[in-house]
């Protein structure tokens, strides 16, 4: 009776090229990223050398079109890269995600031809690392509460204000900065600018001492009468809020991929450890309590990964993906947190020490529920899409 | 400089598990990869090409799904691939004839690079067999290769000593793992590899001989690894003595 069913062409697997990219990055991450991760985390040291190697492989220009020096790849290829890098080092993973989706993407999407020609090749080659500066001490989830101002004087905007929690802050060379150009227009009074770290009045503030992702240095950026050429306005005056929200939609897919990478690492470590650790005369993997934890972790990770691929797929089709990105980020980050809690539990006392990778994963996972929109904000986005 | 690199698709031996009751290796679902030293062979070929120019052809005897792995080699820097599906029963003798036959069909080659052995069977026979069939010089276990105008100079790793040897072209060289670090392809190279050709040559195109295997594989069994679980816990000196005695008894120490 099922003979006349025609199989639909839906395929839940990567294509050949995407698999090659994933395999290449997996090998790179194992050989070049993994050996440094613990040390960089301990010292809070930025992975400069790793980023140079990644640039040579094209990993800093994954989504940047080929005409501007990038690889011009789709979002699915991009998320596999972020996942595989994050699986070995979540700090390097978030730097990659921010560089590609929060710095390069808004220039690709909203930049003028001159801006694209000037900035995208530099980002694609990794000559400068990209950052995104929206958050302020009193404007986190509530972007509309921003206090940083930009006033046009002659051919320059003069920007004043403080930004905080900026990933790659101390090292970034090209930063997308948001500021108020019309304080009476509410969120429509926000504008976006492309800033270079060499601009007069640009200053890096304190570097935060964080719980995790220590190698991705996070800092304040302080602007005091910073002079920004008029042509560095991204889009039009008043476009800032729209640019920020659409950029963060894409960024969330990257962070979701980072979370899947962290969760996968927690599972990898747990499987290896539980087979080797013996208690009561047999490997702990033989105990059902451990088996169930492993099964639950693996199931949620698989689901999270498919949500990430789904959001990436819808983005690549050119459709609205805000809800799907929020769902992927919400589910993947909570999956990462659950996975690392189980992973430390499986490792017992050893998992609580810095000798074991799961201790770092435990600290790294938490941020995925906070940055680029907290889990609460993701639920707001999802429900707003459903309830209007 | 025309260079041929032989590459074999193998199961990732690190991922093989052994069935505890039958002792047979479980090969279903084990990921496939290009044998490690074959990637060293290609890396060396790419280095030669970068210095002297030329063309690199990958030669693989394998199932159709080996094409996916061959594409990785094209992304690394090879120019084209030739895949020869093997007959149902193939041993070293058959496969060496197929590879040598394909090389004769290609006709013009200066250097043939092979890995010293494949990571699955590790017979180390393929390079020497091909050189014999083509009647050309061979340099095995090369850990360093320098290509000059009219000759190749190579350092052979013979364990306790290294021997430097030179040969005119054409020559077959098998390389060790130490010779180089195979490169990873960039994203751009992966994209570019999709336009590089992989030809499929039926076995009948490369040899007219009726190839009959000379080797019959009776069975493959995994080596069971069981722990003895002997714990020495009394006096340290005594325990060390007992441990040494035990290790000597089982042949670990001599």
Coordinates of C-alpha atoms in Angstrom, one line a residue:
Chain A
X1 CA 0.0 0.0 0.0
X2 CA 3.0 2.3 0.4
X3 CA 4.3 1.6 -3.1
X4 CA 3.0 4.8 -4.6
X5 CA 4.6 7.0 -1.9
X6 CA 7.1 9.3 -3.6
X7 CA 10.0 10.1 -1.3
X8 CA 10.5 13.8 -0.9
X9 CA 14.0 15.2 -1.6
X10 CA 14.5 16.3 2.0
X11 CA 17.9 15.3 3.3
X12 CA 19.0 15.6 6.9
X13 CA 22.6 15.4 6.2
X14 CA 25.5 17.6 5.1
X15 CA 26.4 17.6 1.4
X16 CA 29.7 16.4 0.2
X17 CA 31.4 19.8 0.3
X18 CA 30.0 20.6 3.7
X19 CA 31.4 17.2 5.0
X20 CA 34.8 18.0 3.5
X21 CA 34.8 21.3 5.3
X22 CA 33.7 19.8 8.6
X23 CA 36.4 17.1 8.3
X24 CA 39.1 19.6 7.5
X25 CA 38.1 21.8 10.5
X26 CA 37.8 18.8 12.8
X27 CA 41.3 17.8 11.9
X28 CA 42.6 21.4 12.3
X29 CA 40.8 21.7 15.7
X30 CA 42.3 18.4 16.9
X31 CA 45.8 19.2 15.8
X32 CA 46.0 23.0 16.3
X33 CA 43.3 24.1 18.7
X34 CA 42.9 21.4 21.3
X35 CA 46.5 21.3 22.5
X36 CA 46.4 25.0 23.4
X37 CA 42.9 25.3 24.9
X38 CA 43.6 24.5 28.5
X39 CA 46.7 26.7 28.7
X40 CA 45.1 29.7 26.9
X41 CA 42.1 29.4 29.3
X42 CA 44.4 29.3 32.3
X43 CA 46.3 32.4 31.2
X44 CA 43.4 34.3 29.7
X45 CA 45.6 34.5 26.6
X46 CA 44.1 35.4 23.2
X47 CA 44.6 32.7 20.5
X48 CA 46.4 35.0 18.1
X49 CA 48.5 32.3 16.5
X50 CA 45.5 30.0 16.0
X51 CA 43.6 32.8 14.4
X52 CA 46.5 33.4 12.0
X53 CA 46.4 29.7 11.0
X54 CA 42.6 29.9 10.7
X55 CA 42.9 32.9 8.4
X56 CA 45.3 30.9 6.0
X57 CA 42.6 28.2 5.8
X58 CA 39.9 30.8 5.0
X59 CA 38.1 30.3 8.3
X60 CA 37.9 34.0 9.0
X61 CA 36.1 34.7 5.8
X62 CA 33.8 31.8 5.6
X63 CA 30.6 33.7 4.7
X64 CA 32.3 36.7 3.1
X65 CA 31.7 36.7 -0.7
X66 CA 34.6 35.5 -2.9
X67 CA 34.7 38.9 -4.7
X68 CA 35.8 40.4 -1.3
X69 CA 38.3 37.7 -0.6
X70 CA 36.2 35.3 1.4
X71 CA 35.1 31.8 0.7
X72 CA 31.4 32.8 0.1
X73 CA 30.0 29.8 1.8
X74 CA 26.6 29.1 3.1
X75 CA 25.4 29.3 6.7
X76 CA 25.4 25.5 7.2
X77 CA 29.1 25.3 6.3
X78 CA 29.7 28.2 8.7
X79 CA 27.9 26.5 11.6
X80 CA 29.9 23.3 11.1
X81 CA 33.1 25.3 11.4
X82 CA 32.0 27.1 14.6
X83 CA 30.8 23.8 16.1
X84 CA 34.1 22.0 15.4
X85 CA 36.3 24.8 16.6
X86 CA 34.2 25.2 19.8
X87 CA 34.3 21.5 20.4
X88 CA 38.0 22.0 21.2
X89 CA 38.0 25.6 22.4
X90 CA 34.9 27.6 23.1
X91 CA 36.9 30.8 23.3
X92 CA 38.3 30.4 19.7
X93 CA 34.7 29.4 18.7
X94 CA 33.1 32.6 19.9
X95 CA 35.8 34.8 18.4
X96 CA 35.2 33.0 15.0
X97 CA 31.4 33.5 15.4
X98 CA 31.6 37.2 16.3
X99 CA 34.1 37.9 13.6
X100 CA 32.0 36.3 10.9
X101 CA 28.4 36.9 11.9
X102 CA 28.5 40.1 14.0
X103 CA 31.3 42.1 12.2
X104 CA 31.5 40.9 8.6
X105 CA 27.8 40.1 8.1
X106 CA 26.3 43.5 8.8
X107 CA 28.9 45.1 6.4
X108 CA 27.9 42.5 3.8
X109 CA 24.2 43.1 4.3
X110 CA 24.1 46.9 4.9
X111 CA 27.4 48.2 3.8
X112 CA 28.0 50.5 0.7
X113 CA 30.1 49.1 -2.1
X114 CA 33.0 51.3 -0.8
X115 CA 32.7 50.0 2.7
X116 CA 32.5 46.4 1.5
X117 CA 35.7 46.8 -0.7
X118 CA 37.5 48.5 2.2
X119 CA 36.7 46.3 5.1
X120 CA 35.6 42.8 4.0
X121 CA 39.0 41.8 2.5
X122 CA 40.7 42.8 5.7
X123 CA 38.3 40.7 7.8
X124 CA 38.4 37.8 5.3
X125 CA 42.2 37.6 5.4
X126 CA 42.2 38.0 9.2
X127 CA 44.4 41.1 9.0
X128 CA 42.1 42.5 11.6
X129 CA 39.6 40.8 13.9
X130 CA 36.0 41.9 14.0
X131 CA 33.9 42.9 17.0
X132 CA 30.4 44.1 17.8
X133 CA 29.7 46.9 20.3
X134 CA 26.1 47.2 21.3
X135 CA 26.0 46.5 25.0
X136 CA 26.4 49.3 27.6
X137 CA 26.5 49.1 31.4
X138 CA 22.8 50.0 31.5
X139 CA 21.7 48.7 28.1
X140 CA 22.0 44.9 27.7
X141 CA 18.9 43.1 26.6
X142 CA 17.3 46.5 26.4
X143 CA 19.2 47.9 23.5
X144 CA 16.9 50.9 23.3
X145 CA 18.4 52.2 26.6
X146 CA 21.7 53.0 24.9
X147 CA 23.4 56.2 26.0
X148 CA 26.3 56.4 23.6
X149 CA 25.8 59.4 21.2
X150 CA 27.0 60.2 17.7
X151 CA 26.8 63.8 16.6
X152 CA 27.6 64.9 13.0
X153 CA 30.1 67.8 12.9
X154 CA 31.3 68.6 9.4
X155 CA 32.3 65.4 7.7
X156 CA 32.8 63.5 11.0
X157 CA 30.5 61.9 13.6
X158 CA 31.7 62.6 17.1
X159 CA 31.0 59.5 19.3
X160 CA 30.9 59.6 23.0
X161 CA 30.0 56.7 25.4
X162 CA 31.1 53.4 27.0
X163 CA 30.5 50.0 25.7
X164 CA 30.9 46.8 27.8
X165 CA 31.3 43.0 27.5
X166 CA 32.8 43.3 24.0
X167 CA 34.2 39.9 22.8
X168 CA 37.7 40.4 21.4
X169 CA 37.5 44.0 22.6
X170 CA 41.3 44.4 23.3
X171 CA 42.3 42.8 20.0
X172 CA 39.6 43.9 17.5
X173 CA 40.6 46.2 14.6
X174 CA 37.1 46.6 13.0
X175 CA 34.2 47.1 15.3
X176 CA 30.5 47.6 14.5
X177 CA 29.4 50.3 17.0
X178 CA 25.9 51.5 17.8
X179 CA 25.1 55.0 19.0
X180 CA 22.1 57.4 19.4
X181 CA 21.9 59.9 16.6
X182 CA 18.4 61.2 17.5
X183 CA 17.5 60.9 21.1
X184 CA 13.9 61.8 20.5
X185 CA 13.2 59.0 18.1
X186 CA 13.5 56.0 20.5
X187 CA 14.8 52.9 18.8
X188 CA 14.6 54.6 15.5
X189 CA 17.2 57.1 16.7
X190 CA 19.9 54.5 16.8
X191 CA 22.6 54.3 14.1
X192 CA 25.4 51.8 13.3
X193 CA 29.0 52.7 12.4
X194 CA 32.1 50.9 11.2
X195 CA 34.9 51.8 13.6
X196 CA 38.6 51.1 13.4
X197 CA 40.6 50.7 16.6
X198 CA 43.0 53.4 15.3
X199 CA 40.4 56.2 15.3
X200 CA 41.2 59.1 17.5
X201 CA 39.3 58.9 20.8
X202 CA 39.0 55.1 20.7
X203 CA 40.2 53.4 23.9
X204 CA 40.1 49.8 25.3
X205 CA 38.9 49.8 28.9
X206 CA 39.2 47.1 31.5
X207 CA 39.4 43.4 30.5
X208 CA 36.9 41.3 32.5
X209 CA 38.0 38.5 34.7
X210 CA 35.3 35.9 33.7
X211 CA 34.0 32.5 34.8
X212 CA 34.8 31.0 31.4
X213 CA 35.8 31.5 27.8
X214 CA 38.8 33.2 29.2
X215 CA 40.9 33.1 26.0
X216 CA 38.3 35.3 24.2
X217 CA 39.3 38.5 25.9
X218 CA 36.2 40.5 26.8
X219 CA 36.5 44.2 27.6
X220 CA 35.0 47.6 27.8
X221 CA 35.4 50.0 24.8
X222 CA 35.5 53.7 25.7
X223 CA 34.8 56.4 23.2
X224 CA 35.8 60.0 24.1
X225 CA 35.1 62.5 21.3
X226 CA 36.0 59.6 18.9
X227 CA 36.2 61.0 15.3
X228 CA 34.4 58.8 12.8
X229 CA 34.4 59.7 9.1
X230 CA 30.9 60.3 7.8
X231 CA 31.3 57.6 5.2
X232 CA 31.6 55.0 8.0
X233 CA 27.9 55.3 8.9
X234 CA 26.5 51.8 8.2
X235 CA 23.2 52.0 6.4
X236 CA 21.3 55.2 7.0
X237 CA 20.9 57.2 10.2
X238 CA 18.2 55.5 12.3
X239 CA 18.9 52.1 10.8
X240 CA 20.9 51.0 13.9
X241 CA 18.1 49.1 15.7
X242 CA 17.1 47.1 12.6
X243 CA 20.8 46.4 11.9
X244 CA 21.4 45.3 15.5
X245 CA 18.4 43.0 15.6
X246 CA 19.0 41.3 12.2
X247 CA 22.7 40.9 12.9
X248 CA 22.0 39.3 16.3
X249 CA 19.5 36.9 14.7
X250 CA 22.4 35.6 12.6
X251 CA 24.8 35.7 15.5
X252 CA 22.5 33.5 17.5
X253 CA 22.9 30.7 15.0
X254 CA 26.7 31.0 15.6
X255 CA 26.4 30.9 19.3
X256 CA 24.0 28.0 19.1
X257 CA 26.6 26.2 17.0
X258 CA 29.2 27.1 19.7
X259 CA 26.9 25.6 22.4
X260 CA 26.5 22.4 20.4
X261 CA 30.3 22.2 20.1
X262 CA 30.7 22.5 23.9
X263 CA 28.0 19.9 24.5
X264 CA 29.5 17.5 22.0
X265 CA 32.9 17.9 23.8
X266 CA 31.2 17.1 27.1
X267 CA 29.7 14.0 25.6
X268 CA 33.1 13.0 24.0
X269 CA 34.9 13.4 27.3
X270 CA 32.1 11.5 29.2
X271 CA 32.1 8.5 26.8
X272 CA 35.9 8.2 27.0
X273 CA 36.1 8.6 30.7
X274 CA 33.2 6.3 31.6
X275 CA 34.7 3.4 29.6
X276 CA 38.1 3.8 31.2
X277 CA 37.1 4.6 34.9
X278 CA 36.5 1.4 36.9
X279 CA 34.5 1.2 40.1
X280 CA 33.1 -1.8 41.9
X281 CA 35.2 -4.0 39.5
X282 CA 33.9 -2.7 36.2
X283 CA 34.0 0.4 34.0
X284 CA 31.4 2.9 35.1
X285 CA 30.0 2.8 31.5
X286 CA 28.5 -0.6 32.5
X287 CA 26.2 1.1 35.1
X288 CA 22.8 2.1 34.0
X289 CA 22.9 5.5 35.8
X290 CA 25.9 6.5 33.6
X291 CA 24.4 5.0 30.4
X292 CA 21.2 7.0 30.8
X293 CA 23.1 10.2 31.3
X294 CA 25.1 9.5 28.1
X295 CA 21.9 8.7 26.2
X296 CA 20.1 11.8 27.4
X297 CA 23.1 14.0 26.5
X298 CA 23.5 12.5 23.0
X299 CA 19.8 12.8 22.2
X300 CA 19.6 16.4 23.2
X301 CA 22.8 17.2 21.3
X302 CA 21.4 15.6 18.1
X303 CA 18.2 17.6 18.5
X304 CA 20.1 20.9 19.1
X305 CA 22.3 20.3 16.1
X306 CA 19.3 19.8 13.9
X307 CA 17.7 23.0 15.2
X308 CA 21.0 24.8 14.3
X309 CA 21.1 23.3 10.8
X310 CA 17.4 24.2 10.4
X311 CA 17.9 27.9 11.3
X312 CA 21.0 28.0 9.0
X313 CA 19.0 26.4 6.2
X314 CA 16.1 28.8 6.5
X315 CA 18.6 31.8 6.6
X316 CA 20.3 30.4 3.4
X317 CA 16.9 30.2 1.7
X318 CA 16.6 33.9 2.3
X319 CA 13.6 33.6 4.5
X320 CA 12.9 35.1 7.9
X321 CA 14.7 33.0 10.5
X322 CA 14.4 35.0 13.7
X323 CA 12.2 32.5 15.5
X324 CA 14.3 29.5 14.3
X325 CA 17.5 31.2 15.3
X326 CA 16.1 32.0 18.8
X327 CA 14.9 28.4 19.2
X328 CA 18.2 27.0 18.1
X329 CA 20.1 29.3 20.5
X330 CA 17.8 28.7 23.4
X331 CA 17.7 24.9 23.1
X332 CA 21.4 24.5 22.2
X333 CA 22.7 26.7 25.1
X334 CA 20.4 24.9 27.6
X335 CA 21.6 21.6 26.2
X336 CA 25.2 22.7 26.6
X337 CA 24.6 23.5 30.2
X338 CA 22.8 20.2 30.9
X339 CA 25.5 18.3 29.2
X340 CA 28.4 19.9 31.1
X341 CA 26.6 19.3 34.4
X342 CA 26.2 15.6 33.6
X343 CA 29.8 15.4 32.3
X344 CA 31.2 16.7 35.5
X345 CA 28.9 14.3 37.5
X346 CA 30.2 11.4 35.4
X347 CA 33.8 12.4 36.1
X348 CA 33.1 12.7 39.9
X349 CA 35.7 14.4 41.9
X350 CA 38.2 14.4 39.0
X351 CA 35.7 16.4 36.9
X352 CA 35.8 19.2 39.6
X353 CA 39.6 19.6 39.0
X354 CA 41.4 21.6 36.4
X355 CA 43.2 18.4 35.3
X356 CA 40.1 17.4 33.4
X357 CA 38.7 19.1 30.3
X358 CA 35.1 19.0 31.6
X359 CA 35.9 21.5 34.3
X360 CA 36.7 24.1 31.6
X361 CA 33.6 23.0 29.6
X362 CA 31.5 23.5 32.7
X363 CA 32.7 27.1 33.0
X364 CA 32.5 27.8 29.3
X365 CA 28.9 26.6 28.7
X366 CA 27.1 29.1 31.0
X367 CA 27.8 32.1 28.8
X368 CA 25.9 30.6 25.9
X369 CA 22.7 31.1 27.9
X370 CA 23.6 34.8 28.4
X371 CA 25.3 36.5 25.5
X372 CA 23.7 37.5 22.2
X373 CA 20.4 37.4 23.9
X374 CA 19.7 35.6 27.2
X375 CA 17.5 32.5 27.3
X376 CA 14.7 34.8 28.5
X377 CA 15.2 37.1 25.5
X378 CA 15.1 34.1 23.2
X379 CA 11.8 33.1 24.7
X380 CA 10.5 36.6 24.1
X381 CA 11.5 36.5 20.5
X382 CA 9.9 33.0 20.0
X383 CA 6.7 33.9 21.7
X384 CA 6.5 37.3 19.9
X385 CA 6.8 35.5 16.6
X386 CA 3.9 33.1 17.6
X387 CA 1.6 35.5 19.4
X388 CA 2.4 38.7 17.5
Chain B
X1 CA 57.4 16.7 -13.7
X2 CA 54.6 14.1 -13.9
X3 CA 53.9 12.6 -10.5
X4 CA 51.6 9.7 -9.6
X5 CA 50.5 9.2 -6.0
X6 CA 48.9 5.9 -5.0
X7 CA 46.3 6.3 -2.3
X8 CA 44.2 3.7 -0.6
X9 CA 40.9 4.2 1.2
X10 CA 41.0 2.3 4.4
X11 CA 38.8 1.9 7.5
X12 CA 39.9 4.2 10.3
X13 CA 41.6 1.5 12.3
X14 CA 41.5 3.5 15.5
X15 CA 37.7 3.2 15.4
X16 CA 37.5 -0.6 14.9
X17 CA 35.9 -2.5 17.7
X18 CA 36.2 -6.3 18.2
X19 CA 33.2 -8.4 18.8
X20 CA 33.9 -10.0 22.2
X21 CA 32.2 -13.3 21.4
X22 CA 33.3 -14.0 17.8
X23 CA 36.6 -12.0 18.1
X24 CA 35.9 -10.6 14.7
X25 CA 36.5 -6.9 14.0
X26 CA 33.3 -5.0 13.6
X27 CA 33.7 -3.1 10.3
X28 CA 30.2 -1.9 9.8
X29 CA 29.7 1.8 10.3
X30 CA 33.5 2.4 10.8
X31 CA 34.4 5.6 9.1
X32 CA 36.7 5.5 6.0
X33 CA 39.7 7.6 5.4
X34 CA 42.8 7.8 3.2
X35 CA 45.6 5.8 4.7
X36 CA 47.9 8.1 6.7
X37 CA 51.2 7.6 4.8
X38 CA 49.5 8.0 1.5
X39 CA 48.7 11.6 2.6
X40 CA 52.5 11.9 3.4
X41 CA 53.1 10.7 -0.1
X42 CA 50.8 13.3 -1.6
X43 CA 52.3 16.1 0.6
X44 CA 55.7 15.2 -0.7
X45 CA 54.4 15.2 -4.3
X46 CA 52.9 18.7 -3.8
X47 CA 56.2 20.0 -2.5
X48 CA 58.0 18.7 -5.6
X49 CA 55.3 20.2 -7.8
X50 CA 55.6 23.6 -6.0
X51 CA 59.3 23.6 -6.7
X52 CA 59.5 22.0 -10.1
X53 CA 56.0 22.4 -11.6
X54 CA 54.1 19.5 -13.2
X55 CA 51.0 17.5 -12.6
X56 CA 49.9 15.2 -9.8
X57 CA 47.6 12.2 -10.5
X58 CA 46.0 10.2 -7.7
X59 CA 45.6 6.5 -8.4
X60 CA 43.2 4.5 -6.2
X61 CA 41.9 1.0 -6.5
X62 CA 38.7 1.0 -4.5
X63 CA 35.0 1.0 -4.2
X64 CA 33.0 3.9 -5.8
X65 CA 32.6 5.6 -2.5
X66 CA 36.4 6.2 -2.4
X67 CA 35.7 9.1 -4.7
X68 CA 34.6 11.2 -1.7
X69 CA 37.9 10.6 0.0
X70 CA 39.9 11.2 -3.2
X71 CA 38.3 14.6 -3.4
X72 CA 40.1 15.5 -0.1
X73 CA 43.3 14.7 -2.0
X74 CA 42.3 16.9 -4.9
X75 CA 41.6 19.7 -2.4
X76 CA 45.0 19.2 -0.8
X77 CA 46.7 19.9 -4.2
X78 CA 46.5 16.9 -6.6
X79 CA 45.3 17.7 -10.1
X80 CA 43.2 14.7 -11.0
X81 CA 42.2 11.3 -9.8
X82 CA 41.8 7.9 -11.4
X83 CA 39.6 5.3 -9.6
X84 CA 39.8 1.7 -10.6
X85 CA 37.1 -0.5 -9.0
X86 CA 38.7 -3.8 -8.0
X87 CA 37.4 -7.3 -9.0
X88 CA 35.5 -9.1 -6.3
X89 CA 38.6 -11.1 -5.2
X90 CA 41.7 -9.0 -5.1
X91 CA 44.9 -9.5 -3.2
X92 CA 48.3 -7.6 -3.3
X93 CA 49.2 -9.3 -6.6
X94 CA 45.9 -8.3 -8.3
X95 CA 45.9 -4.7 -7.0
X96 CA 49.6 -4.2 -7.9
X97 CA 48.8 -5.3 -11.5
X98 CA 45.9 -2.9 -11.7
X99 CA 47.9 0.0 -10.4
X100 CA 50.9 -0.8 -12.6
X101 CA 48.6 -1.3 -15.6
X102 CA 47.0 2.2 -14.9
X103 CA 50.5 3.7 -14.8
X104 CA 51.4 2.2 -18.1
X105 CA 48.1 3.6 -19.5
X106 CA 49.0 7.1 -18.2
X107 CA 52.3 6.5 -19.9
X108 CA 54.4 9.4 -18.8
X109 CA 55.6 9.6 -15.2
X110 CA 58.8 10.8 -13.5
X111 CA 58.1 9.9 -9.9
X112 CA 55.6 7.6 -8.3
X113 CA 55.0 8.2 -4.6
X114 CA 53.4 5.6 -2.3
X115 CA 53.1 5.4 1.5
X116 CA 55.5 2.9 3.0
X117 CA 52.5 0.7 3.9
X118 CA 48.7 1.1 4.5
X119 CA 47.4 1.5 8.0
X120 CA 45.0 -1.4 7.6
X121 CA 47.0 -4.3 6.3
X122 CA 50.5 -2.9 6.6
X123 CA 52.1 -5.3 4.2
X124 CA 54.4 -2.7 2.7
X125 CA 54.3 -4.7 -0.6
X126 CA 52.5 -2.4 -2.9
X127 CA 55.4 0.0 -3.8
X128 CA 58.0 -2.7 -4.4
X129 CA 55.5 -4.8 -6.4
X130 CA 54.6 -1.9 -8.7
X131 CA 58.3 -0.9 -9.2
X132 CA 58.9 -4.6 -10.1
X133 CA 56.1 -4.7 -12.6
X134 CA 57.1 -1.4 -14.2
X135 CA 60.8 -2.4 -14.1
X136 CA 61.9 0.9 -12.6
X137 CA 64.1 1.7 -9.6
X138 CA 62.6 2.0 -6.2
X139 CA 63.5 3.8 -3.0
X140 CA 61.6 2.6 0.0
X141 CA 61.1 4.1 3.5
X142 CA 62.2 7.6 2.4
X143 CA 62.2 10.1 5.2
X144 CA 63.6 12.9 3.1
X145 CA 63.5 13.5 -0.6
X146 CA 65.3 16.0 -2.7
X147 CA 64.5 16.3 -6.4
X148 CA 67.3 17.6 -8.6
X149 CA 67.5 18.2 -12.4
X150 CA 68.2 14.6 -13.4
X151 CA 67.9 12.6 -10.3
X152 CA 66.3 12.1 -6.9
X153 CA 68.3 12.0 -3.7
X154 CA 66.5 10.3 -0.8
X155 CA 67.3 9.4 2.7
X156 CA 66.0 5.9 3.7
X157 CA 65.0 5.3 7.3
X158 CA 66.4 1.8 8.1
X159 CA 65.7 2.0 11.8
X160 CA 69.1 2.2 13.4
X161 CA 70.7 3.9 10.4
X162 CA 69.8 6.1 7.5
X163 CA 71.0 5.4 4.0
X164 CA 71.3 8.1 1.4
X165 CA 70.5 6.9 -2.1
X166 CA 70.0 8.4 -5.5
X167 CA 68.2 7.4 -8.6
X168 CA 67.4 8.7 -12.1
X169 CA 63.8 9.1 -13.3
X170 CA 61.4 7.4 -13.4
X171 CA 61.5 6.2 -9.9
X172 CA 59.1 4.8 -7.3
X173 CA 59.5 6.2 -3.8
X174 CA 57.7 5.0 -0.7
X175 CA 57.6 7.5 2.2
X176 CA 57.5 7.2 6.0
X177 CA 55.2 9.1 8.3
X178 CA 58.1 11.3 9.5
X179 CA 58.9 12.7 6.1
X180 CA 56.4 15.6 6.4
X181 CA 53.2 17.0 7.9
X182 CA 50.4 16.7 5.4
X183 CA 48.7 20.0 4.8
X184 CA 45.0 20.8 5.4
X185 CA 43.2 22.2 2.4
X186 CA 41.8 25.7 2.8
X187 CA 38.1 26.5 2.2
X188 CA 39.0 27.9 -1.2
X189 CA 41.0 24.8 -2.1
X190 CA 38.0 22.7 -1.1
X191 CA 35.7 24.8 -3.3
X192 CA 38.2 24.5 -6.2
X193 CA 38.5 20.7 -5.9
X194 CA 34.9 20.3 -7.2
X195 CA 36.0 21.2 -10.7
X196 CA 39.0 18.7 -10.7
X197 CA 38.2 15.4 -12.5
X198 CA 38.1 11.9 -11.1
X199 CA 38.1 9.4 -13.9
X200 CA 36.8 5.9 -13.4
X201 CA 38.7 3.2 -15.3
X202 CA 37.3 -0.3 -15.4
X203 CA 39.9 -3.0 -14.5
X204 CA 39.6 -4.3 -18.1
X205 CA 40.9 -0.9 -19.4
X206 CA 44.2 -1.1 -17.5
X207 CA 45.2 -4.8 -18.0
X208 CA 44.3 -7.6 -20.3
X209 CA 45.7 -10.2 -18.0
X210 CA 43.3 -12.5 -16.2
X211 CA 44.2 -11.6 -12.6
X212 CA 43.8 -14.5 -10.2
X213 CA 44.6 -13.8 -6.5
X214 CA 47.5 -15.8 -5.1
X215 CA 46.6 -15.1 -1.5
X216 CA 43.5 -16.4 0.2
X217 CA 42.4 -14.7 3.4
X218 CA 41.0 -17.4 5.6
X219 CA 39.8 -15.3 8.5
X220 CA 40.4 -12.0 10.3
X221 CA 40.4 -11.9 14.1
X222 CA 40.9 -9.1 16.5
X223 CA 43.5 -9.4 19.2
X224 CA 41.7 -9.7 22.5
X225 CA 43.3 -7.5 25.2
X226 CA 42.6 -8.8 28.6
X227 CA 44.0 -7.4 31.8
X228 CA 45.6 -9.7 34.3
X229 CA 44.4 -7.6 37.2
X230 CA 47.4 -8.5 39.4
X231 CA 47.8 -6.0 42.2
X232 CA 51.1 -5.8 44.1
X233 CA 50.5 -4.0 47.3
X234 CA 52.9 -5.2 50.0
X235 CA 56.6 -4.3 50.4
X236 CA 57.6 -2.0 47.5
X237 CA 61.0 -3.7 46.8
X238 CA 59.4 -7.1 46.9
X239 CA 56.6 -5.9 44.6
X240 CA 58.9 -4.5 42.0
X241 CA 60.8 -7.8 42.0
X242 CA 57.7 -9.8 41.6
X243 CA 56.5 -7.4 38.8
X244 CA 59.8 -7.8 37.0
X245 CA 59.6 -11.6 37.3
X246 CA 56.1 -11.6 36.0
X247 CA 56.9 -9.4 33.0
X248 CA 59.9 -11.6 32.2
X249 CA 57.7 -14.7 32.5
X250 CA 55.2 -13.4 29.9
X251 CA 58.0 -12.2 27.6
X252 CA 57.6 -8.4 28.0
X253 CA 61.1 -8.2 29.5
X254 CA 63.9 -10.3 28.3

